[in-house]
Coordinates of C-alpha atoms in Angstrom, one line a residue:
X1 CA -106.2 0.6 16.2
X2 CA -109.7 1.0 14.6
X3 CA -108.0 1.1 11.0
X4 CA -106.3 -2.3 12.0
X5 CA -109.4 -4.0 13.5
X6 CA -111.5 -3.0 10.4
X7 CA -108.7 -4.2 7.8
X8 CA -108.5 -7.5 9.7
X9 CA -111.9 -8.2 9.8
X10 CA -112.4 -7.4 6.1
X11 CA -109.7 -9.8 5.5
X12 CA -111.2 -12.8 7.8
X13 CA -114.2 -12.1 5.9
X14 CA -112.9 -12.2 2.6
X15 CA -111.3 -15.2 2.8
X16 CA -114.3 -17.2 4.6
X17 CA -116.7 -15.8 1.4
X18 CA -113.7 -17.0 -0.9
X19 CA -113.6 -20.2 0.6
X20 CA -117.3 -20.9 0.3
X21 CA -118.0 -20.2 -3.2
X22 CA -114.8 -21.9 -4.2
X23 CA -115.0 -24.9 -3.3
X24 CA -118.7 -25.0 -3.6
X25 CA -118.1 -24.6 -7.2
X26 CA -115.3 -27.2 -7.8
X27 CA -117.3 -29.9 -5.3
X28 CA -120.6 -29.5 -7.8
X29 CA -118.5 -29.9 -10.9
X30 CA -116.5 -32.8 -9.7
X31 CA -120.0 -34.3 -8.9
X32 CA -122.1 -33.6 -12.2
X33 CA -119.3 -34.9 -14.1
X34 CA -119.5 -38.6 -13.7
X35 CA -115.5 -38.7 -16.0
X36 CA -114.0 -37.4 -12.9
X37 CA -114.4 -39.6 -10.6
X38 CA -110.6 -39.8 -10.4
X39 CA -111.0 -36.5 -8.3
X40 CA -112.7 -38.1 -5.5
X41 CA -109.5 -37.0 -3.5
X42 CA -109.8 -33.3 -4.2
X43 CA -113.7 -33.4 -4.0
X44 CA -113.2 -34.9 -0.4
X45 CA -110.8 -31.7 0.1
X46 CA -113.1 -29.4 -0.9
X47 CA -115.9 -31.3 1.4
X48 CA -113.2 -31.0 4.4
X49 CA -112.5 -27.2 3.3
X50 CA -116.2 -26.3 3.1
X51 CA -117.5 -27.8 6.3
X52 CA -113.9 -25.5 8.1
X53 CA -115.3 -22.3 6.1
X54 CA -119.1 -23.1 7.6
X55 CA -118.2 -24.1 11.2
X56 CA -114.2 -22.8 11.8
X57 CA -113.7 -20.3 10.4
X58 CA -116.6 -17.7 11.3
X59 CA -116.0 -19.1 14.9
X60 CA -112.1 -18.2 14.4
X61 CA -113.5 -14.7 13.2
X62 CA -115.4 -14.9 16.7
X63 CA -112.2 -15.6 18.7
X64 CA -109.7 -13.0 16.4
X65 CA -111.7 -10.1 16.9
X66 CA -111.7 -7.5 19.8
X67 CA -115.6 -7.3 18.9
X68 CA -116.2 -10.3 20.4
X69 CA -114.3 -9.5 23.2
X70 CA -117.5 -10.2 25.6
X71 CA -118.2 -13.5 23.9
X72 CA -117.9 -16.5 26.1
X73 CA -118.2 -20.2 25.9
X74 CA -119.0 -22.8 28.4
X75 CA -116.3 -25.7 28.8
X76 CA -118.2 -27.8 26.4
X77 CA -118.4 -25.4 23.5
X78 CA -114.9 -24.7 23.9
X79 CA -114.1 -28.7 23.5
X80 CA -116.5 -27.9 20.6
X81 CA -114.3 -25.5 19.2
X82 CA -111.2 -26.9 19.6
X83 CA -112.6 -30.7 18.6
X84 CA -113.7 -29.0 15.3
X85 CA -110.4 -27.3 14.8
X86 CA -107.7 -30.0 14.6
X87 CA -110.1 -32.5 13.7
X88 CA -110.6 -30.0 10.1
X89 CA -106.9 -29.5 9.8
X90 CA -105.8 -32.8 10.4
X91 CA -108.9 -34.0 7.6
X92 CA -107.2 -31.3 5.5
X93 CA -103.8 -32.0 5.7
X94 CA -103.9 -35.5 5.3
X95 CA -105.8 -35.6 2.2
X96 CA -103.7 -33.2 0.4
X97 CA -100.5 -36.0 1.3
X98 CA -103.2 -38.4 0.1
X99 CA -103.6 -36.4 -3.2
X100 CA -99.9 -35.9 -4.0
X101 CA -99.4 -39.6 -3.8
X102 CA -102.5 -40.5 -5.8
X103 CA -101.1 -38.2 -8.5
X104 CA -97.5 -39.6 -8.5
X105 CA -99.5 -42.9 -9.5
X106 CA -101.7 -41.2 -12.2
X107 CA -99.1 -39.6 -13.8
X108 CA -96.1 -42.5 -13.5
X109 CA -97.9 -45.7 -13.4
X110 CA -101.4 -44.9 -14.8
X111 CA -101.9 -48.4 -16.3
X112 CA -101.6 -49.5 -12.8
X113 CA -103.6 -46.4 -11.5
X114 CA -106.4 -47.3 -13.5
X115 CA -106.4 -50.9 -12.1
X116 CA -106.1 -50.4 -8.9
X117 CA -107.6 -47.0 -8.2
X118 CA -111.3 -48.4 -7.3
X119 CA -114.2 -46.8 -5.3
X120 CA -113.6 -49.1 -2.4
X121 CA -110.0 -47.9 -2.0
X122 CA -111.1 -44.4 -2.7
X123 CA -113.4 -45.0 0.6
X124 CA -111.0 -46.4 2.9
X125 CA -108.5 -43.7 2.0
X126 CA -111.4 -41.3 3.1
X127 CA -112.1 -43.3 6.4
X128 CA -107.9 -43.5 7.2
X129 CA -108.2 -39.8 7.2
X130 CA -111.1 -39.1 9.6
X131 CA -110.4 -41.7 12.1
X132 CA -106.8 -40.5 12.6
X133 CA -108.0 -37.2 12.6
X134 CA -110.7 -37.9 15.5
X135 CA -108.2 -39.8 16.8
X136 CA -105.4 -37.0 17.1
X137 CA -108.6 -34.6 18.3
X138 CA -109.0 -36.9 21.0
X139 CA -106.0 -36.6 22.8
X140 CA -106.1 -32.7 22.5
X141 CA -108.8 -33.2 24.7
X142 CA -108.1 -35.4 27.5
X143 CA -107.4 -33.5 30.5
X144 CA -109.5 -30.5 30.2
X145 CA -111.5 -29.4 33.6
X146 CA -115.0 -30.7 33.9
X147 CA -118.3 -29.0 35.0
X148 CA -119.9 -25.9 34.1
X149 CA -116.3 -23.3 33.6
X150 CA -116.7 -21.0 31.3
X151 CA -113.8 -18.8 29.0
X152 CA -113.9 -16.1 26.9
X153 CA -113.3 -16.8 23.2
X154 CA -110.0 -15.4 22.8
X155 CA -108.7 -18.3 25.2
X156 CA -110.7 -21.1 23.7
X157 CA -107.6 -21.8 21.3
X158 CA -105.2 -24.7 21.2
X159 CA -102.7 -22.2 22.6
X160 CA -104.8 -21.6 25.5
X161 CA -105.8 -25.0 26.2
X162 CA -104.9 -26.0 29.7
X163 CA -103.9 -29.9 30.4
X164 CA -100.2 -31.3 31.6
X165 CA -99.4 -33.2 28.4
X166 CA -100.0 -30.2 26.4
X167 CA -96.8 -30.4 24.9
X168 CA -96.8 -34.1 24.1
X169 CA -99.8 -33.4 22.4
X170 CA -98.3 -30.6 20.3
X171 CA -95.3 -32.4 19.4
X172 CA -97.6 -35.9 18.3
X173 CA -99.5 -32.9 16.4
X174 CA -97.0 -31.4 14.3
X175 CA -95.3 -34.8 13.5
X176 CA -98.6 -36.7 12.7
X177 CA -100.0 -33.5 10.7
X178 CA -97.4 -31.9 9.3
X179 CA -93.5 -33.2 9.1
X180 CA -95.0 -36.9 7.9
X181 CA -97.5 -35.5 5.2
X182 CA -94.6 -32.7 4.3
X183 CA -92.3 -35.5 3.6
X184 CA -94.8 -37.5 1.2
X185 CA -95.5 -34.6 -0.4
X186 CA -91.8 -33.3 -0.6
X187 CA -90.8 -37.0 -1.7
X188 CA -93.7 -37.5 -4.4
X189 CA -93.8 -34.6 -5.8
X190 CA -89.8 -34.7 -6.4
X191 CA -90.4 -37.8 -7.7
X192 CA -92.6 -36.7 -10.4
X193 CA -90.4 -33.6 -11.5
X194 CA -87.8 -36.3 -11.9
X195 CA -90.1 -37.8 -14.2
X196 CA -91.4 -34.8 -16.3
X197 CA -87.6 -33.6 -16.3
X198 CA -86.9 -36.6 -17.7
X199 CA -89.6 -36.6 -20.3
X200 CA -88.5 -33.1 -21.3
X201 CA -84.9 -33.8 -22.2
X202 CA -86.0 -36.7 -24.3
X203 CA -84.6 -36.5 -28.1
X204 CA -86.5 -36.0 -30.5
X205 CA -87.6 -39.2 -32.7
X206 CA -85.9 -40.1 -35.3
X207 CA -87.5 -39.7 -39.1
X208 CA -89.2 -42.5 -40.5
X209 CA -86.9 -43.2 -43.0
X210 CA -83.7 -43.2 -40.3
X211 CA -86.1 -46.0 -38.2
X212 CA -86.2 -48.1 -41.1
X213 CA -82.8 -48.8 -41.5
X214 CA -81.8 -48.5 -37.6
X215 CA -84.7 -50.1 -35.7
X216 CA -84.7 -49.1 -32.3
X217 CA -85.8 -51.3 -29.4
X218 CA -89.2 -50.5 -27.8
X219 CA -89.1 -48.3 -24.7
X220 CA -92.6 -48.6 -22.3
X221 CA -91.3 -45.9 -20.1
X222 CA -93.9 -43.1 -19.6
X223 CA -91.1 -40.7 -20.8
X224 CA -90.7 -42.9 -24.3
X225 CA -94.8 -42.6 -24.3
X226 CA -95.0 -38.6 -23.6
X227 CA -92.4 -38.4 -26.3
X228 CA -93.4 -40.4 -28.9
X229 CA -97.1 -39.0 -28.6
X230 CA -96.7 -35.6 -28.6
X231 CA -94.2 -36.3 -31.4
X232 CA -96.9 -37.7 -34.0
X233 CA -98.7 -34.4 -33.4
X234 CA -96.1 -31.3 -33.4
X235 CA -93.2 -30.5 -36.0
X236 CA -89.9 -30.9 -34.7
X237 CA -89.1 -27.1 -33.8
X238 CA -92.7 -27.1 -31.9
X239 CA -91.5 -30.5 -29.7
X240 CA -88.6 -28.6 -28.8
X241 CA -90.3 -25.6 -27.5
X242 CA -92.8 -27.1 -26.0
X243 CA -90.0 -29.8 -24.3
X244 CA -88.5 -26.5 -22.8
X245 CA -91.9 -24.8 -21.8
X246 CA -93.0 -27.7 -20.0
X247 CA -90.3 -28.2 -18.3
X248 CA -90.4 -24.7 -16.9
X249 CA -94.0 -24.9 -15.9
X250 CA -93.5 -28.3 -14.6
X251 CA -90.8 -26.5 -12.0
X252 CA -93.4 -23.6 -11.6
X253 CA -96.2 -25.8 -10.4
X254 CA -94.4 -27.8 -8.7
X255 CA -93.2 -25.1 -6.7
X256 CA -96.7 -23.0 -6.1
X257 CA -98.0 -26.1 -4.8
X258 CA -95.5 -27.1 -2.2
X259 CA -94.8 -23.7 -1.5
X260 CA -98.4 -23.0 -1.0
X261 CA -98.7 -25.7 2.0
X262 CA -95.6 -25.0 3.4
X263 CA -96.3 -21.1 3.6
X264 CA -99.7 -22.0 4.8
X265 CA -99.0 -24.4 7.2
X266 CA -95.5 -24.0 8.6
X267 CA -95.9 -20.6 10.4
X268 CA -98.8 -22.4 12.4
X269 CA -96.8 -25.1 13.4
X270 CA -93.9 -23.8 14.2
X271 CA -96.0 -21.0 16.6
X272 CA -97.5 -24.0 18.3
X273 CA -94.3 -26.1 18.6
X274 CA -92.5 -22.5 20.3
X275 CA -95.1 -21.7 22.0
X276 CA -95.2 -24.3 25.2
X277 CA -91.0 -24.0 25.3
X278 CA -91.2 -20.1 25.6
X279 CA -94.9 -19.1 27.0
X280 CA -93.3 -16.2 28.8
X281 CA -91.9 -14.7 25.5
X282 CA -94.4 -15.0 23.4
X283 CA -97.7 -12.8 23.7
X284 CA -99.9 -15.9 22.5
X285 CA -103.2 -13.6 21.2
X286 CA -102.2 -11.5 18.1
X287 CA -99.3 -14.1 17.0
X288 CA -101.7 -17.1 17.5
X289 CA -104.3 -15.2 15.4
X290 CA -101.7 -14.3 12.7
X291 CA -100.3 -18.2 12.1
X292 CA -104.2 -19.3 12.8
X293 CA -105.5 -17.2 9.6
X294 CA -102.4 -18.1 7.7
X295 CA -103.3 -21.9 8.0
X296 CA -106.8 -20.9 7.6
X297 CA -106.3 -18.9 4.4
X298 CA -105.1 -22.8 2.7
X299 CA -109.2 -23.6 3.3
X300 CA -109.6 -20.7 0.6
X301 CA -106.7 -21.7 -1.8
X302 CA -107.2 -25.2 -1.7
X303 CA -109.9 -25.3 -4.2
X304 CA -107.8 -22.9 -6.9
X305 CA -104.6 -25.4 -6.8
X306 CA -106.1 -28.3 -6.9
X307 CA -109.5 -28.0 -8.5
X308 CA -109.4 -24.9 -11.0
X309 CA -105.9 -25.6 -12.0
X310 CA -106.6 -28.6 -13.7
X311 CA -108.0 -27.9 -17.3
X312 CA -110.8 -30.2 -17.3
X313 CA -112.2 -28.8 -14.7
X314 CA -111.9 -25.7 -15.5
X315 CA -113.6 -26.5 -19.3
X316 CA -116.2 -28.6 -17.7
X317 CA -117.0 -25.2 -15.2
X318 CA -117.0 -23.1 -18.1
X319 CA -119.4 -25.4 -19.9
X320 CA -122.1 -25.8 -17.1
X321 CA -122.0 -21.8 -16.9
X322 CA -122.6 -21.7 -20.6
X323 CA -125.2 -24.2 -20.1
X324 CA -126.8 -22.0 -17.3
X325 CA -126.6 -19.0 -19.2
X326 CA -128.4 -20.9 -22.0
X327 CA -126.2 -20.3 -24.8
X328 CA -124.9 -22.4 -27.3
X329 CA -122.4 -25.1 -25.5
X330 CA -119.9 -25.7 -28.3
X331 CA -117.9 -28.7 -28.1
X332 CA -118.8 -30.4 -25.1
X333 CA -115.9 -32.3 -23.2
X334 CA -117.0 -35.9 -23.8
X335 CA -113.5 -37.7 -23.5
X336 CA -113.5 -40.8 -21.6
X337 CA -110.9 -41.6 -18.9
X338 CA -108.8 -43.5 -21.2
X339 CA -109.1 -41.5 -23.9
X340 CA -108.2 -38.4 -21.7
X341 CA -105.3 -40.6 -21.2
X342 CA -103.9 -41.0 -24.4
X343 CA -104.6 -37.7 -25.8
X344 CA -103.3 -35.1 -23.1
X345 CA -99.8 -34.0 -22.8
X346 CA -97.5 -34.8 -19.7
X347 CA -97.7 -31.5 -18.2
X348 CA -101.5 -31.7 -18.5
X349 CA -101.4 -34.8 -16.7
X350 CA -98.8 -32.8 -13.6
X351 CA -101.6 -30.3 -13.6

């Protein structure tokens, strides 16, 4: 119906606009800050996420639509089309695995994070993930018709895409894209509610005067650290509550996060992986474009999970808006990395 067309478009248009302006913003503050350059990971994101809501997504609006019905594209700016499709997901995908395990080293072994996390590894992380991912877009591609065919632009999907290994293809797809990077992040991020579980249940430190007369041996575990830090600064009921708190909103963001990609990126995958076994059952246009804006609508939440979560980005934003608003900045954020280190909490770090 007209109602439903309308509503839809809205919708694709909403979240193209949202995904613009967000992760402009959080790419400009990650690069005026010279501190965080331990979020060269989620600036690359937002780099990936922006270039999918300049060129994908207003061509996925294109292809959705029954107002475009008359559209049509030539073979080549179909292979266009597609090429810039899973080559953007895959880029995606893979550096939000990349991120999970850069934070389960930040937040477990940040001595050896420190060390080892270096501008030269930072830039062959970033090359992994686009060579794979023109890679993977490669075969999608190999055994398409040549010469001058054209297609309308409902059919130029991956759905549609003709070719006899189209469901090796898929299958390589959804393992390389999705299962792998679901397990790292399923395994890491586990791993580090272990930790801040951990850290929570810690007891309290004994008094001063108890230590003297029952030394205890010297713990470097990151648990001990978070403990004994946060213990010099809040009264022993405060520790408590805040043990319990964090705890919770440890488990709360762990969950948004992981449920986020999995909600985002499952129905797609699963559509695609169905979809060659059963092409007689299922319709292919309106459930392609449901799973396809699903997965697409992760380009627009990206930045809010893992740029605008994070305090210091968010103080840092709130500063440079001050700063363009010309009014008085307050106290600026002027920690250094290792100072931001010592002094934040654990669930500061997990955020």
């Amino acid at each position: 119906s007209i109602a439903q067309e309308v509503v839809g478009l809205f919708c694709m248009i909403l979240l193209t606009l949202t995904a613009l302006v967000a992760n402009t913003v959080v790419m400009v503050v990650i690069l005026k800050t010279p501190l965080f350059r331990k979020f060269i990971f989620v600036c690359h994101l937002c780099v990936v996420d922006l270039l999918s809501a300049i060129f994908l997504m207003p061509l996925g609006i294109i292809s959705s639509s029954s107002c475009f019905n008359r559209v049509i594209y030539s073979i080549a700016e179909c292979k266009a089309l597609i090429f810039l499709n899973i080559c953007f997901i895959s880029a995606s995908i893979l550096t939000i695995a990349i991120i999970s395990v850069e934070r389960y080293y930040y937040i477990v072994h940040p001595l050896r994070y420190e060390v080892k996390m270096t501008i030269r590894l930072a830039v062959a992380g970033v090359i992994f993930i686009w060579v794979k991912s023109v890679l993977i877009t490669v075969l999608a591609l190999v055994g398409w018709p040549q010469g001058n065919g054209a297609t309308s632009a409902s059919r130029c999907t991956v759905y549609w895409s003709p070719g006899a290994h189209k469901k090796v293809f898929v299958i390589l797809f959804s393992i390389a894209c999705f299962v792998l990077p679901t397990i790292i992040i399923f395994a890491v991020y586990c791993s580090v509610y272990r930790v801040a579980r951990i850290a929570s249940l810690q007891q309290a430190p004994v008094p001063v005067s108890t230590q003297a007369v029952a030394p205890r041996h010297r713990c470097n575990s990151i648990a001990s650290q978070v403990t004994i830090i946060t213990a010099r600064i809040l009264p022993l009921p405060k520790l408590i509550q805040d043990h319990l708190l964090g705890s919770n909103k440890a488990i709360l963001t762990l969950v948004l996060i992981v449920g986020q990609f999995l909600c985002c990126w499952l129905p797609f995958f699963a559509f695609h992986l169905h979809s060659p076994v059963a092409v007689g059952i299922l319709g292919g246009g309106h459930g392609e474009m449901v799973v396809t804006w699903i997965a697409y609508s992760s380009f627009a939440i990206n930045p809010f999970f893992y740029g605008l979560l994070n305090r210091q980005i968010r103080e840092e934003l709130a500063r440079l808006r001050r700063s363009c608003l010309n009014r008085p900045l307050g106290q600026e954020l002027c920690l250094s990395l290792s100072e931001a280190s010592v002094q934040e909490n654990f669930l500061q770090f997990l955020q």
